[in-house]
Amino acid sequence: MADIASTDALSSVRADAPRISFVSLGCPKALVDSERIITSLRSEGYELSRRHEGADLVIVNTCGFLDSAKAESLAAIGDALKENGKVIVTGCMGAEPEHIRDVHPGVLAVTGPQQYESVLAAVHQAVPPSHDPFVDLVPPQGIKLTPRHYAYLKISEGCNNRCTFCIIPKLRGDLVSRPAADVLREAERLVAAGVKELLVISQDTSAYGIDVKYAASKWKDREVRARFLDLARELGTLGAWVRMHYVYPYPHVDEVIGLMSDGVILPYLDIPFQHASPTVLKRMKRPAAQEKTLARIQKWRQDCPDLTLRSTFIVGFPGETEAEFEELIDFLDEAELDRVGCFKYEPVAGAPANDLGAAIPDEVKEERWKRFMEVQQRVSARRLKRKVGTRQQVIIDSVGPTVAVGRSKADAPEIDGSVHVASRRPLRVGEIVTVKIERADAYDLHGMAVGF
Ligand code: SF4
């Protein structure tokens, strides 16, 4: 959950302006939606409040991906109703308004994901904007909920895949790609405002542009096609770190590895494999062929030895047999992925996967999850240890009295590990320094700044 109080969105508070308290739940894609809504509200003269109490209105941007996320969203709406009373709900859960109204009939309005205009219309109705000419309080890069030195860059909405465990396409619709020039202009503004790292996100980053047949748009003096490879190459010219998230394992992903080995974008690929057993992958409606995946990983690493691979997996998928689970464990051992997240399957209402096999009992899911994590922890620790003695570039996220904490090119914010940096001179947040790695533990690295 993003905490508005930690952002710079609260500067320049005007006493008479309507005040809005905002709760942002869910993934980075939802966070970008929140940023857009807040940017529009601030440009219309609304102020943000740190507390529900005393605000004129509360907006809750919900997440409906898993049942646990839905429960968290419903609880956040309940708190807002109790502490304030005037509540507008938006985001993924807004695609099923009856579920919200069943529990909280008192909400003022419910709008779906990406329905920015509907959210604003609901806000205008509940609390009209004040007519003050002095409304130009929004910086050109918009309002960001992330720290100043990194930003999420959303390149498309929706998804054309139909993974059987996922209801996102139902909630957010089919793929809609932004023109490449729009994305690049936004990225350029962010970099001009001090952003050092761009995190490219979408539901399916490698599908970028398929819906618009890779249409070109004009940026600077050239035409740039809405194509994963072309966009990545242009983003790499802006002088910031560019990190690719949510890359579905299509064959053409192989093409961007060259940009990584050439240093154009970060050698980092967040590629959710979800499973390794061909039969489970088939039931998941994900691309199968585990041997091919292993061969591809090997080739990627040959072409780009510094490549960091992050992935996510699901254990306890309906009907998952012990043999299928063991295929996954064998894959983990062989693939040697650097960073891995593992989820126990949750039967999200409306997901076709729920009917594709017998539900796996919770205790079996738990046991498989533990076995999975044990194997992966060993793999991750082994890979981290190889970095001891090397020099890594590290972007500083926070500074303390004795050590600063940052991330190497191998670590995305929030989900990966950190590098703890000792330094003879004080470090600044957002600074990129060279660090000699002295020690590794299960998730993090420790070292000394040697180049500034
Ligand atoms: S790629 Fe699959 S899991 Fe990801 S959003 Fe699309 S349907 Fe859902």
Coordinates of N, CA and C and ligand atoms in Angstrom, one line a residue, residues 29 65 158-170 172-173 202-205 246 248-250 272 274 284-286 314, ligand 1:
K29 N 1.1 -1.5 -11.0 CA 0.2 -1.0 -12.0 C -0.9 -0.2 -11.4
F65 N -6.9 -8.9 -7.1 CA -6.2 -10.0 -7.7 C -6.4 -11.3 -7.0
G158 N -4.3 -3.8 -19.7 CA -5.0 -5.0 -20.1 C -4.1 -6.1 -20.6
C159 N -4.7 -7.2 -21.0 CA -3.9 -8.4 -21.4 C -4.7 -9.3 -22.4
N160 N -4.0 -9.7 -23.4 CA -4.6 -10.6 -24.4 C -4.5 -12.1 -24.0
N161 N -3.7 -12.4 -23.0 CA -3.5 -13.8 -22.6 C -4.7 -14.2 -21.7
R162 N -4.9 -15.5 -21.6 CA -6.0 -16.0 -20.8 C -5.5 -17.1 -19.8
C163 N -4.5 -16.7 -19.0 CA -4.0 -17.7 -18.0 C -5.1 -18.1 -17.1
T164 N -5.3 -19.4 -16.9 CA -6.5 -19.8 -16.3 C -6.7 -19.5 -14.8
F165 N -5.5 -19.1 -14.2 CA -5.6 -18.7 -12.7 C -5.9 -17.2 -12.5
C166 N -6.0 -16.5 -13.6 CA -6.0 -15.0 -13.5 C -7.3 -14.4 -14.0
I167 N -7.8 -13.4 -13.3 CA -9.0 -12.8 -13.8 C -8.7 -11.3 -14.2
I168 N -7.4 -11.0 -14.3 CA -7.1 -9.6 -14.7 C -7.7 -9.2 -16.1
P169 N -7.6 -10.1 -17.1 CA -8.2 -9.7 -18.4 C -9.7 -9.4 -18.2
K170 N -10.4 -10.2 -17.3 CA -11.8 -9.9 -17.1 C -12.0 -8.5 -16.4
R172 N -9.6 -6.0 -16.4 CA -9.0 -4.8 -17.1 C -9.1 -4.8 -18.6
G173 N -9.7 -5.9 -19.1 CA -9.9 -6.0 -20.6 C -8.7 -6.4 -21.4
S202 N 3.5 -3.4 -17.0 CA 2.3 -3.6 -17.8 C 1.8 -4.9 -17.3
Q203 N 0.7 -5.4 -17.8 CA 0.3 -6.8 -17.5 C 1.2 -7.8 -18.2
D204 N 1.7 -7.4 -19.4 CA 2.4 -8.3 -20.2 C 3.3 -7.5 -21.1
T205 N 4.5 -7.2 -20.6 CA 5.4 -6.2 -21.2 C 5.8 -6.6 -22.6
Y246 N 7.5 -8.0 -15.7 CA 6.4 -8.7 -16.2 C 6.5 -9.0 -17.7
Y248 N 6.3 -11.7 -20.3 CA 5.8 -13.0 -20.6 C 6.8 -13.7 -21.5
P249 N 7.1 -15.0 -21.3 CA 8.2 -15.6 -22.0 C 7.9 -15.9 -23.5
Y250 N 7.6 -15.0 -24.3 CA 7.4 -15.2 -25.8 C 8.8 -15.4 -26.4
P272 N 7.8 -14.1 -15.3 CA 7.0 -15.0 -14.5 C 6.8 -16.3 -15.3
Q274 N 5.8 -19.2 -13.7 CA 4.6 -19.7 -13.0 C 4.7 -21.2 -12.7
M284 N -2.5 -24.2 -17.1 CA -2.5 -22.8 -16.8 C -2.7 -21.9 -18.1
K285 N -2.6 -22.6 -19.2 CA -2.5 -21.9 -20.5 C -1.4 -20.9 -20.6
R286 N -0.2 -21.4 -20.2 CA 1.0 -20.7 -20.3 C 1.9 -21.4 -21.3
I314 N 3.7 -20.6 -9.0 CA 2.5 -20.9 -8.2 C 2.6 -22.4 -7.8
Ligands
SF4_1 S1 -0.3 -12.7 -18.6 FE1 -1.7 -14.1 -17.6 S2 -1.3 -13.8 -15.5 FE2 -0.5 -12.0 -16.5 S3 -2.3 -10.6 -16.6 FE3 -2.3 -11.7 -18.5 S4 -3.8 -13.4 -18.1 FE4 -3.1 -12.6 -16.1

